[in-house]
């Protein structure tokens, strides 16, 4: 398959050159499988095999693009798309800067993140995995929901500036298990991200679910008072906040457009807790990394925050072109963010609950429906979900109704950070809007932040 | 192609499937143009075609889709195989509500096909708008056009065949500016309609956009020099530019029947609504009447027939404050009635839609509208408000997982004191609990305040699906609402 994709790419390049076009081709192929569970049944079992091809044409400072869902057999259709794009670009309007056209100095192939046994797991295997993850936990009232999403993702690119190609192939799986009380409406969750089949661990999911379920079945949820809490965030919540930081924090283009809580003057300054070090590390295979970006720039570990000190912005090529910045190898569909772990020895939710503590601690595993309230101040809002706990100082555990946080990322990752766990995990951040694009963030399992206000406390679910 | 699809539907049906349907998209094309500060950042077209096949086997769904139409038999077989696998774990065997076998066609109202308009004309429009937005106080300016045209052929094993040709036009202007503390503020205008006329290229009215470009620049300037929004409890008067989102998030989503039945718990969330609430729950004050109306002449939420092959309808959701209906499709109404052990729903509400040939249909909002009231126009409502704030423009929205509470930030806020607008405030926000909020509805504007706001990007489902719809909403006032957090 790889040879056919690359050979077709070369043929299309030759066609464009013969016609005198300046183009780049971006090929995306996905073979996606999703088994979805609801009400303890498989509510949907689906698969899609789709090939998308994006043609980008350039003419001086003008550019235009055309994307089609196609098949490699439809070579005439693809050539027509190239012709159409070349025609379109003539009618586009020049940019006030010169866009950089990709030019690869060598061909590059990376299939190190591909495991066919994961990508092509059978229906039976997926069902068995799910059954093992929730074995004995479902009842008449406790219903299973979730997804087992897995697939194969191929990205390939070529352009008229050079004969070289880039080819990336990955496999991925994202598993979400949810147990919800059909009448009381609470829900607990456990998730897993896999790049290889050997990453899958149904027993670990079962342990987390069983622990949370026992707590939720033993206690009656209650509304907790508004006010200030010491909060332990789980990896899903941390990953969600890092994703927002990626958007309104250290993205150079967003900063230049005023949508950032950091500025160029902050480079080299301490902006967050000294416990906070963040790096974009494409050597971590769990993040489904790109080791070269779409412009052909080699991607190496890129420190963003080191011991709380801001190291610099990441730049997409187009933003770098527009604002006169140096590209940083971040013209990719996702970064490989790694938040460095800390020193707190806690490796599971069970251990967290058993930790001695001087004050009550609110555990928030997941932040639902996060959104930016004020990008300039880094303020976001979101609600707890999927198994929040109030860990009392006397060692008991209570169940709070969901609460809302409206806070600045600069505060949460700032001086209020108490500790980060030694143990980390890859949290899957893939979204399935449009083309498959597996991504994950490596984050400590837990991070405690002290003295955070909750702005809303539910009186029910 | 239709004959071949029909043959495959019959073949799979004969293999034991209780129901089979296929949606063939001969084409779906899009054209997006996006200008930032005079730079045409995006000039993109796309085109796709393919078939999505849905098979119901022993009470379970299987779905498969492909753009490769060279081997339809294999595609249908995969859908059946997927259904067979799903049938290994069934707790409530899926049944579909009765419907008529329909032979029909639907074309959305449009006069000028936007795909036949020269690119130069579209670029000229954006350039004209960008020039107009390029004024002192404006730091960033954005203008965008987004066109979609798709043909869908629906066929099922019950004898329906429906052909649809749908054209969508979305357009948006936005400006942002920095205040003296370096904080960013935005103001936007998006193309809406009043529920009539059509939505082809003819809806890109230069005069309308020009007028609104001037307005949003002026309103941005007012915000840049405004005082911060106070933090207190007062009446909020929501203009259609935020009232649509309030309706969307706290009436539309919680009343999707698949959410109520727990089918979105793994991702989008559930609903605070329970089956026993229908016919009883006081959702809002008596001034609140809401409906799912897919029969509006012109809105993305009007599409002729849904992807179950059910004709579009106008159904009450909330009648004078009482919950009476939901957003429904063929599968969910059967399950809801059975689980409730009473007949809540008479049949499908015709709201099942898929975003593309490669996604499965699910309950989606149509036009979730609030009926106009009898409390006069906007000025009348302001005059009758002692202490409040007029809010407009969506900036941020976040809703609890069961849609039980929410937090919104808006672009504009005008304080109201003693029956008149006094001053603009910056960074306005408001929050509340859904039922308490709707029960505090104290004024509903008349038809002069009612607008249909288009939504191009409602997200739901796994795999995720983006859907287009509308909300016809009047100006509304709610009392004792916390603002400024």
PDB file of N, CA, C and O in Angstrom, chain A residues 379-446:
ATOM      1  N   UNK A 379      -8.352  32.778  31.213  1.00  0.00           N
ATOM      2  CA  UNK A 379      -9.471  32.292  32.019  1.00  0.00           C
ATOM      3  C   UNK A 379     -10.327  31.323  31.203  1.00  0.00           C
ATOM      4  O   UNK A 379     -10.743  31.635  30.089  1.00  0.00           O
ATOM      5  N   UNK A 380     -10.555  30.153  31.781  1.00  0.00           N
ATOM      6  CA  UNK A 380     -11.449  29.178  31.168  1.00  0.00           C
ATOM      7  C   UNK A 380     -12.522  28.806  32.189  1.00  0.00           C
ATOM      8  O   UNK A 380     -12.408  29.111  33.376  1.00  0.00           O
ATOM      9  N   UNK A 381     -13.545  28.112  31.700  1.00  0.00           N
ATOM     10  CA  UNK A 381     -14.538  27.557  32.606  1.00  0.00           C
ATOM     11  C   UNK A 381     -14.840  26.127  32.198  1.00  0.00           C
ATOM     12  O   UNK A 381     -14.661  25.748  31.041  1.00  0.00           O
ATOM     13  N   UNK A 382     -15.274  25.313  33.144  1.00  0.00           N
ATOM     14  CA  UNK A 382     -15.631  23.928  32.866  1.00  0.00           C
ATOM     15  C   UNK A 382     -16.172  23.289  34.131  1.00  0.00           C
ATOM     16  O   UNK A 382     -15.998  23.821  35.236  1.00  0.00           O
ATOM     17  N   UNK A 383     -16.832  22.157  33.966  1.00  0.00           N
ATOM     18  CA  UNK A 383     -17.469  21.485  35.104  1.00  0.00           C
ATOM     19  C   UNK A 383     -16.841  20.128  35.355  1.00  0.00           C
ATOM     20  O   UNK A 383     -16.417  19.456  34.410  1.00  0.00           O
ATOM     21  N   UNK A 384     -16.862  19.711  36.606  1.00  0.00           N
ATOM     22  CA  UNK A 384     -16.366  18.378  36.930  1.00  0.00           C
ATOM     23  C   UNK A 384     -17.322  17.326  36.369  1.00  0.00           C
ATOM     24  O   UNK A 384     -18.503  17.576  36.164  1.00  0.00           O
ATOM     25  N   UNK A 385     -16.775  16.136  36.118  1.00  0.00           N
ATOM     26  CA  UNK A 385     -17.598  15.041  35.587  1.00  0.00           C
ATOM     27  C   UNK A 385     -16.856  13.727  35.810  1.00  0.00           C
ATOM     28  O   UNK A 385     -15.639  13.723  36.003  1.00  0.00           O
ATOM     29  N   UNK A 386     -17.579  12.664  35.719  1.00  0.00           N
ATOM     30  CA  UNK A 386     -17.013  11.314  35.675  1.00  0.00           C
ATOM     31  C   UNK A 386     -16.284  10.904  36.947  1.00  0.00           C
ATOM     32  O   UNK A 386     -15.175  10.400  36.907  1.00  0.00           O
ATOM     33  N   UNK A 387     -16.881  11.146  38.097  1.00  0.00           N
ATOM     34  CA  UNK A 387     -16.303  10.525  39.280  1.00  0.00           C
ATOM     35  C   UNK A 387     -15.538  11.437  40.194  1.00  0.00           C
ATOM     36  O   UNK A 387     -14.497  11.029  40.727  1.00  0.00           O
ATOM     37  N   UNK A 388     -16.019  12.660  40.421  1.00  0.00           N
ATOM     38  CA  UNK A 388     -15.371  13.538  41.391  1.00  0.00           C
ATOM     39  C   UNK A 388     -15.547  12.964  42.798  1.00  0.00           C
ATOM     40  O   UNK A 388     -16.540  12.293  43.091  1.00  0.00           O
ATOM     41  N   UNK A 389     -14.563  13.223  43.645  1.00  0.00           N
ATOM     42  CA  UNK A 389     -14.614  12.742  45.025  1.00  0.00           C
ATOM     43  C   UNK A 389     -14.206  13.878  45.962  1.00  0.00           C
ATOM     44  O   UNK A 389     -13.360  14.708  45.594  1.00  0.00           O
ATOM     45  N   UNK A 390     -14.798  13.893  47.126  1.00  0.00           N
ATOM     46  CA  UNK A 390     -14.310  14.780  48.177  1.00  0.00           C
ATOM     47  C   UNK A 390     -13.577  13.893  49.175  1.00  0.00           C
ATOM     48  O   UNK A 390     -14.188  13.105  49.890  1.00  0.00           O
ATOM     49  N   UNK A 391     -12.240  14.005  49.176  1.00  0.00           N
ATOM     50  CA  UNK A 391     -11.391  13.165  50.037  1.00  0.00           C
ATOM     51  C   UNK A 391     -11.219  13.906  51.368  1.00  0.00           C
ATOM     52  O   UNK A 391     -10.549  14.941  51.436  1.00  0.00           O
ATOM     53  N   UNK A 392     -11.851  13.387  52.388  1.00  0.00           N
ATOM     54  CA  UNK A 392     -11.881  14.097  53.660  1.00  0.00           C
ATOM     55  C   UNK A 392     -10.578  13.878  54.431  1.00  0.00           C
ATOM     56  O   UNK A 392      -9.912  12.835  54.292  1.00  0.00           O
ATOM     57  N   UNK A 393     -10.262  14.837  55.264  1.00  0.00           N
ATOM     58  CA  UNK A 393      -9.002  14.733  56.002  1.00  0.00           C
ATOM     59  C   UNK A 393      -9.005  13.566  56.992  1.00  0.00           C
ATOM     60  O   UNK A 393      -7.957  13.072  57.386  1.00  0.00           O
ATOM     61  N   UNK A 394     -10.219  13.103  57.372  1.00  0.00           N
ATOM     62  CA  UNK A 394     -10.276  11.960  58.289  1.00  0.00           C
ATOM     63  C   UNK A 394     -10.162  10.626  57.546  1.00  0.00           C
ATOM     64  O   UNK A 394     -10.290   9.562  58.158  1.00  0.00           O
ATOM     65  N   UNK A 395      -9.931  10.676  56.250  1.00  0.00           N
ATOM     66  CA  UNK A 395      -9.735   9.449  55.484  1.00  0.00           C
ATOM     67  C   UNK A 395     -10.990   8.934  54.808  1.00  0.00           C
ATOM     68  O   UNK A 395     -10.925   8.051  53.954  1.00  0.00           O
ATOM     69  N   UNK A 396     -12.128   9.532  55.146  1.00  0.00           N
ATOM     70  CA  UNK A 396     -13.360   9.101  54.494  1.00  0.00           C
ATOM     71  C   UNK A 396     -13.489   9.781  53.123  1.00  0.00           C
ATOM     72  O   UNK A 396     -12.752  10.707  52.792  1.00  0.00           O
ATOM     73  N   UNK A 397     -14.434   9.268  52.347  1.00  0.00           N
ATOM     74  CA  UNK A 397     -14.635   9.793  50.999  1.00  0.00           C
ATOM     75  C   UNK A 397     -16.106  10.153  50.835  1.00  0.00           C
ATOM     76  O   UNK A 397     -16.991   9.359  51.165  1.00  0.00           O
ATOM     77  N   UNK A 398     -16.373  11.353  50.319  1.00  0.00           N
ATOM     78  CA  UNK A 398     -17.750  11.755  50.035  1.00  0.00           C
ATOM     79  C   UNK A 398     -17.905  12.014  48.545  1.00  0.00           C
ATOM     80  O   UNK A 398     -16.918  12.240  47.835  1.00  0.00           O
ATOM     81  N   UNK A 399     -19.150  11.992  48.099  1.00  0.00           N
ATOM     82  CA  UNK A 399     -19.433  12.188  46.672  1.00  0.00           C
ATOM     83  C   UNK A 399     -20.071  13.555  46.472  1.00  0.00           C
ATOM     84  O   UNK A 399     -21.186  13.798  46.948  1.00  0.00           O
ATOM     85  N   UNK A 400     -19.385  14.463  45.792  1.00  0.00           N
ATOM     86  CA  UNK A 400     -19.986  15.770  45.550  1.00  0.00           C
ATOM     87  C   UNK A 400     -20.767  15.766  44.229  1.00  0.00           C
ATOM     88  O   UNK A 400     -20.392  15.077  43.276  1.00  0.00           O
ATOM     89  N   UNK A 401     -21.863  16.521  44.184  1.00  0.00           N
ATOM     90  CA  UNK A 401     -22.424  16.822  42.859  1.00  0.00           C
ATOM     91  C   UNK A 401     -21.387  17.622  42.074  1.00  0.00           C
ATOM     92  O   UNK A 401     -20.451  18.189  42.662  1.00  0.00           O
ATOM     93  N   UNK A 402     -21.585  17.682  40.795  1.00  0.00           N
ATOM     94  CA  UNK A 402     -20.582  18.363  39.972  1.00  0.00           C
ATOM     95  C   UNK A 402     -20.464  19.843  40.328  1.00  0.00           C
ATOM     96  O   UNK A 402     -21.427  20.481  40.746  1.00  0.00           O
ATOM     97  N   UNK A 403     -19.258  20.344  40.141  1.00  0.00           N
ATOM     98  CA  UNK A 403     -18.974  21.754  40.436  1.00  0.00           C
ATOM     99  C   UNK A 403     -18.371  22.412  39.197  1.00  0.00           C
ATOM    100  O   UNK A 403     -17.877  21.731  38.297  1.00  0.00           O
ATOM    101  N   UNK A 404     -18.435  23.730  39.167  1.00  0.00           N
ATOM    102  CA  UNK A 404     -17.847  24.478  38.055  1.00  0.00           C
ATOM    103  C   UNK A 404     -16.646  25.272  38.528  1.00  0.00           C
ATOM    104  O   UNK A 404     -16.671  25.870  39.614  1.00  0.00           O
ATOM    105  N   UNK A 405     -15.611  25.262  37.715  1.00  0.00           N
ATOM    106  CA  UNK A 405     -14.427  26.090  37.948  1.00  0.00           C
ATOM    107  C   UNK A 405     -14.366  27.151  36.867  1.00  0.00           C
ATOM    108  O   UNK A 405     -14.526  26.837  35.680  1.00  0.00           O
ATOM    109  N   UNK A 406     -14.128  28.385  37.238  1.00  0.00           N
ATOM    110  CA  UNK A 406     -13.851  29.446  36.269  1.00  0.00           C
ATOM    111  C   UNK A 406     -12.564  30.095  36.747  1.00  0.00           C
ATOM    112  O   UNK A 406     -12.569  30.891  37.700  1.00  0.00           O
ATOM    113  N   UNK A 407     -11.461  29.706  36.129  1.00  0.00           N
ATOM    114  CA  UNK A 407     -10.135  30.025  36.667  1.00  0.00           C
ATOM    115  C   UNK A 407      -9.160  30.358  35.553  1.00  0.00           C
ATOM    116  O   UNK A 407      -9.371  29.980  34.400  1.00  0.00           O
ATOM    117  N   UNK A 408      -8.077  31.021  35.915  1.00  0.00           N
ATOM    118  CA  UNK A 408      -7.007  31.288  34.955  1.00  0.00           C
ATOM    119  C   UNK A 408      -6.011  30.122  34.929  1.00  0.00           C
ATOM    120  O   UNK A 408      -5.595  29.621  35.980  1.00  0.00           O
ATOM    121  N   UNK A 409      -5.637  29.724  33.728  1.00  0.00           N
ATOM    122  CA  UNK A 409      -4.614  28.687  33.588  1.00  0.00           C
ATOM    123  C   UNK A 409      -3.310  29.131  34.242  1.00  0.00           C
ATOM    124  O   UNK A 409      -2.534  28.309  34.743  1.00  0.00           O
ATOM    125  N   UNK A 410      -3.076  30.440  34.240  1.00  0.00           N
ATOM    126  CA  UNK A 410      -1.837  30.955  34.840  1.00  0.00           C
ATOM    127  C   UNK A 410      -1.840  30.749  36.348  1.00  0.00           C
ATOM    128  O   UNK A 410      -0.785  30.586  36.960  1.00  0.00           O
ATOM    129  N   UNK A 411      -3.029  30.747  36.941  1.00  0.00           N
ATOM    130  CA  UNK A 411      -3.130  30.464  38.369  1.00  0.00           C
ATOM    131  C   UNK A 411      -3.024  28.967  38.642  1.00  0.00           C
ATOM    132  O   UNK A 411      -2.321  28.538  39.562  1.00  0.00           O
ATOM    133  N   UNK A 412      -3.750  28.202  37.863  1.00  0.00           N
ATOM    134  CA  UNK A 412      -3.782  26.754  38.124  1.00  0.00           C
ATOM    135  C   UNK A 412      -2.396  26.141  37.949  1.00  0.00           C
ATOM    136  O   UNK A 412      -1.981  25.281  38.735  1.00  0.00           O
ATOM    137  N   UNK A 413      -1.684  26.572  36.920  1.00  0.00           N
ATOM    138  CA  UNK A 413      -0.338  26.042  36.701  1.00  0.00           C
ATOM    139  C   UNK A 413       0.726  26.919  37.374  1.00  0.00           C
ATOM    140  O   UNK A 413       1.919  26.719  37.180  1.00  0.00           O
ATOM    141  N   UNK A 414       0.279  27.903  38.152  1.00  0.00           N
ATOM    142  CA  UNK A 414       1.211  28.851  38.772  1.00  0.00           C
ATOM    143  C   UNK A 414       1.596  28.450  40.189  1.00  0.00           C
ATOM    144  O   UNK A 414       1.739  27.264  40.503  1.00  0.00           O
ATOM    145  N   UNK A 415       1.691  29.427  41.043  1.00  0.00           N
ATOM    146  CA  UNK A 415       2.241  29.191  42.382  1.00  0.00           C
ATOM    147  C   UNK A 415       1.356  28.326  43.260  1.00  0.00           C
ATOM    148  O   UNK A 415       1.765  27.897  44.338  1.00  0.00           O
ATOM    149  N   UNK A 416       0.130  28.105  42.825  1.00  0.00           N
ATOM    150  CA  UNK A 416      -0.780  27.292  43.635  1.00  0.00           C
ATOM    151  C   UNK A 416      -0.551  25.784  43.467  1.00  0.00           C
ATOM    152  O   UNK A 416      -1.167  24.991  44.172  1.00  0.00           O
ATOM    153  N   UNK A 417       0.339  25.424  42.539  1.00  0.00           N
ATOM    154  CA  UNK A 417       0.617  23.991  42.356  1.00  0.00           C
ATOM    155  C   UNK A 417       1.315  23.458  43.605  1.00  0.00           C
ATOM    156  O   UNK A 417       2.349  23.976  44.025  1.00  0.00           O
ATOM    157  N   UNK A 418       0.720  22.421  44.206  1.00  0.00           N
ATOM    158  CA  UNK A 418       1.319  21.819  45.408  1.00  0.00           C
ATOM    159  C   UNK A 418       2.240  20.669  45.032  1.00  0.00           C
ATOM    160  O   UNK A 418       3.340  20.553  45.569  1.00  0.00           O
ATOM    161  N   UNK A 419       1.780  19.805  44.161  1.00  0.00           N
ATOM    162  CA  UNK A 419       2.625  18.686  43.735  1.00  0.00           C
ATOM    163  C   UNK A 419       2.096  18.056  42.453  1.00  0.00           C
ATOM    164  O   UNK A 419       0.924  18.232  42.081  1.00  0.00           O
ATOM    165  N   UNK A 420       2.980  17.359  41.777  1.00  0.00           N
ATOM    166  CA  UNK A 420       2.610  16.513  40.636  1.00  0.00           C
ATOM    167  C   UNK A 420       3.057  15.095  40.961  1.00  0.00           C
ATOM    168  O   UNK A 420       4.083  14.899  41.611  1.00  0.00           O
ATOM    169  N   UNK A 421       2.317  14.135  40.479  1.00  0.00           N
ATOM    170  CA  UNK A 421       2.660  12.744  40.791  1.00  0.00           C
ATOM    171  C   UNK A 421       3.896  12.293  40.003  1.00  0.00           C
ATOM    172  O   UNK A 421       4.172  12.804  38.908  1.00  0.00           O
ATOM    173  N   UNK A 422       4.587  11.314  40.589  1.00  0.00           N
ATOM    174  CA  UNK A 422       5.735  10.722  39.881  1.00  0.00           C
ATOM    175  C   UNK A 422       5.280   9.922  38.665  1.00  0.00           C
ATOM    176  O   UNK A 422       5.951   9.856  37.658  1.00  0.00           O
ATOM    177  N   UNK A 423       4.122   9.303  38.808  1.00  0.00           N
ATOM    178  CA  UNK A 423       3.635   8.421  37.744  1.00  0.00           C
ATOM    179  C   UNK A 423       2.892   9.239  36.683  1.00  0.00           C
ATOM    180  O   UNK A 423       2.085  10.106  37.015  1.00  0.00           O
ATOM    181  N   UNK A 424       3.185   8.940  35.445  1.00  0.00           N
ATOM    182  CA  UNK A 424       2.540   9.623  34.327  1.00  0.00           C
ATOM    183  C   UNK A 424       1.765   8.617  33.492  1.00  0.00           C
ATOM    184  O   UNK A 424       1.925   7.405  33.625  1.00  0.00           O
ATOM    185  N   UNK A 425       0.943   9.153  32.593  1.00  0.00           N
ATOM    186  CA  UNK A 425       0.297   8.295  31.611  1.00  0.00           C
ATOM    187  C   UNK A 425       0.006   9.110  30.347  1.00  0.00           C
ATOM    188  O   UNK A 425       0.029  10.344  30.372  1.00  0.00           O
ATOM    189  N   UNK A 426      -0.239   8.401  29.273  1.00  0.00           N
ATOM    190  CA  UNK A 426      -0.660   9.060  28.033  1.00  0.00           C
ATOM    191  C   UNK A 426      -2.172   9.171  28.064  1.00  0.00           C
ATOM    192  O   UNK A 426      -2.867   8.155  28.174  1.00  0.00           O
ATOM    193  N   UNK A 427      -2.661  10.401  27.993  1.00  0.00           N
ATOM    194  CA  UNK A 427      -4.102  10.596  27.943  1.00  0.00           C
ATOM    195  C   UNK A 427      -4.493  10.901  26.503  1.00  0.00           C
ATOM    196  O   UNK A 427      -3.987  11.850  25.894  1.00  0.00           O
ATOM    197  N   UNK A 428      -5.408  10.098  25.981  1.00  0.00           N
ATOM    198  CA  UNK A 428      -5.782  10.240  24.577  1.00  0.00           C
ATOM    199  C   UNK A 428      -6.655  11.475  24.376  1.00  0.00           C
ATOM    200  O   UNK A 428      -7.694  11.624  25.030  1.00  0.00           O
ATOM    201  N   UNK A 429      -6.226  12.357  23.494  1.00  0.00           N
ATOM    202  CA  UNK A 429      -6.963  13.597  23.232  1.00  0.00           C
ATOM    203  C   UNK A 429      -7.527  13.628  21.821  1.00  0.00           C
ATOM    204  O   UNK A 429      -7.862  14.683  21.295  1.00  0.00           O
ATOM    205  N   UNK A 430      -7.640  12.463  21.201  1.00  0.00           N
ATOM    206  CA  UNK A 430      -8.134  12.423  19.818  1.00  0.00           C
ATOM    207  C   UNK A 430      -9.575  12.908  19.748  1.00  0.00           C
ATOM    208  O   UNK A 430     -10.386  12.619  20.617  1.00  0.00           O
ATOM    209  N   UNK A 431      -9.859  13.600  18.671  1.00  0.00           N
ATOM    210  CA  UNK A 431     -11.241  13.953  18.349  1.00  0.00           C
ATOM    211  C   UNK A 431     -11.545  13.348  16.988  1.00  0.00           C
ATOM    212  O   UNK A 431     -10.639  13.191  16.168  1.00  0.00           O
ATOM    213  N   UNK A 432     -12.782  12.981  16.784  1.00  0.00           N
ATOM    214  CA  UNK A 432     -13.092  12.355  15.502  1.00  0.00           C
ATOM    215  C   UNK A 432     -13.913  13.263  14.604  1.00  0.00           C
ATOM    216  O   UNK A 432     -14.652  12.806  13.753  1.00  0.00           O
ATOM    217  N   UNK A 433     -13.819  14.580  14.819  1.00  0.00           N
ATOM    218  CA  UNK A 433     -14.377  15.510  13.845  1.00  0.00           C
ATOM    219  C   UNK A 433     -13.527  15.423  12.585  1.00  0.00           C
ATOM    220  O   UNK A 433     -12.301  15.580  12.633  1.00  0.00           O
ATOM    221  N   UNK A 434     -14.153  15.199  11.462  1.00  0.00           N
ATOM    222  CA  UNK A 434     -13.407  15.160  10.213  1.00  0.00           C
ATOM    223  C   UNK A 434     -12.459  13.977  10.186  1.00  0.00           C
ATOM    224  O   UNK A 434     -12.769  12.879  10.621  1.00  0.00           O
ATOM    225  N   UNK A 435     -11.252  14.225   9.663  1.00  0.00           N
ATOM    226  CA  UNK A 435     -10.300  13.134   9.451  1.00  0.00           C
ATOM    227  C   UNK A 435      -9.760  12.602  10.777  1.00  0.00           C
ATOM    228  O   UNK A 435      -9.595  13.347  11.749  1.00  0.00           O
ATOM    229  N   UNK A 436      -9.456  11.287  10.798  1.00  0.00           N
ATOM    230  CA  UNK A 436      -8.850  10.690  11.988  1.00  0.00           C
ATOM    231  C   UNK A 436      -7.496  11.341  12.262  1.00  0.00           C
ATOM    232  O   UNK A 436      -6.679  11.509  11.347  1.00  0.00           O
ATOM    233  N   UNK A 437      -7.265  11.706  13.496  1.00  0.00           N
ATOM    234  CA  UNK A 437      -6.024  12.385  13.859  1.00  0.00           C
ATOM    235  C   UNK A 437      -5.684  12.010  15.293  1.00  0.00           C
ATOM    236  O   UNK A 437      -5.969  12.749  16.223  1.00  0.00           O
ATOM    237  N   UNK A 438      -5.116  10.828  15.487  1.00  0.00           N
ATOM    238  CA  UNK A 438      -4.858  10.387  16.859  1.00  0.00           C
ATOM    239  C   UNK A 438      -3.847  11.294  17.559  1.00  0.00           C
ATOM    240  O   UNK A 438      -2.835  11.672  16.980  1.00  0.00           O
ATOM    241  N   UNK A 439      -4.157  11.641  18.807  1.00  0.00           N
ATOM    242  CA  UNK A 439      -3.231  12.483  19.558  1.00  0.00           C
ATOM    243  C   UNK A 439      -3.355  12.129  21.041  1.00  0.00           C
ATOM    244  O   UNK A 439      -4.392  11.631  21.488  1.00  0.00           O
ATOM    245  N   UNK A 440      -2.292  12.378  21.765  1.00  0.00           N
ATOM    246  CA  UNK A 440      -2.305  12.124  23.203  1.00  0.00           C
ATOM    247  C   UNK A 440      -1.322  13.076  23.879  1.00  0.00           C
ATOM    248  O   UNK A 440      -0.362  13.551  23.265  1.00  0.00           O
ATOM    249  N   UNK A 441      -1.600  13.330  25.139  1.00  0.00           N
ATOM    250  CA  UNK A 441      -0.744  14.169  25.979  1.00  0.00           C
ATOM    251  C   UNK A 441      -0.213  13.285  27.093  1.00  0.00           C
ATOM    252  O   UNK A 441      -0.970  12.507  27.678  1.00  0.00           O
ATOM    253  N   UNK A 442       1.077  13.397  27.368  1.00  0.00           N
ATOM    254  CA  UNK A 442       1.624  12.653  28.501  1.00  0.00           C
ATOM    255  C   UNK A 442       1.626  13.572  29.715  1.00  0.00           C
ATOM    256  O   UNK A 442       2.192  14.673  29.674  1.00  0.00           O
ATOM    257  N   UNK A 443       0.980  13.113  30.739  1.00  0.00           N
ATOM    258  CA  UNK A 443       0.770  13.975  31.901  1.00  0.00           C
ATOM    259  C   UNK A 443       0.881  13.152  33.180  1.00  0.00           C
ATOM    260  O   UNK A 443       0.586  11.953  33.179  1.00  0.00           O
ATOM    261  N   UNK A 444       1.291  13.786  34.258  1.00  0.00           N
ATOM    262  CA  UNK A 444       1.213  13.081  35.546  1.00  0.00           C
ATOM    263  C   UNK A 444      -0.213  12.595  35.788  1.00  0.00           C
ATOM    264  O   UNK A 444      -1.173  13.231  35.347  1.00  0.00           O
ATOM    265  N   UNK A 445      -0.327  11.504  36.517  1.00  0.00           N
ATOM    266  CA  UNK A 445      -1.665  10.986  36.832  1.00  0.00           C
ATOM    267  C   UNK A 445      -2.466  12.003  37.625  1.00  0.00           C
ATOM    268  O   UNK A 445      -3.669  12.135  37.438  1.00  0.00           O
ATOM    269  N   UNK A 446      -1.765  12.723  38.513  1.00  0.00           N
ATOM    270  CA  UNK A 446      -2.454  13.654  39.409  1.00  0.00           C
ATOM    271  C   UNK A 446      -1.620  14.928  39.589  1.00  0.00           C
ATOM    272  O   UNK A 446      -0.389  14.883  39.530  1.00  0.00           O
TER     273      UNK A 446
END
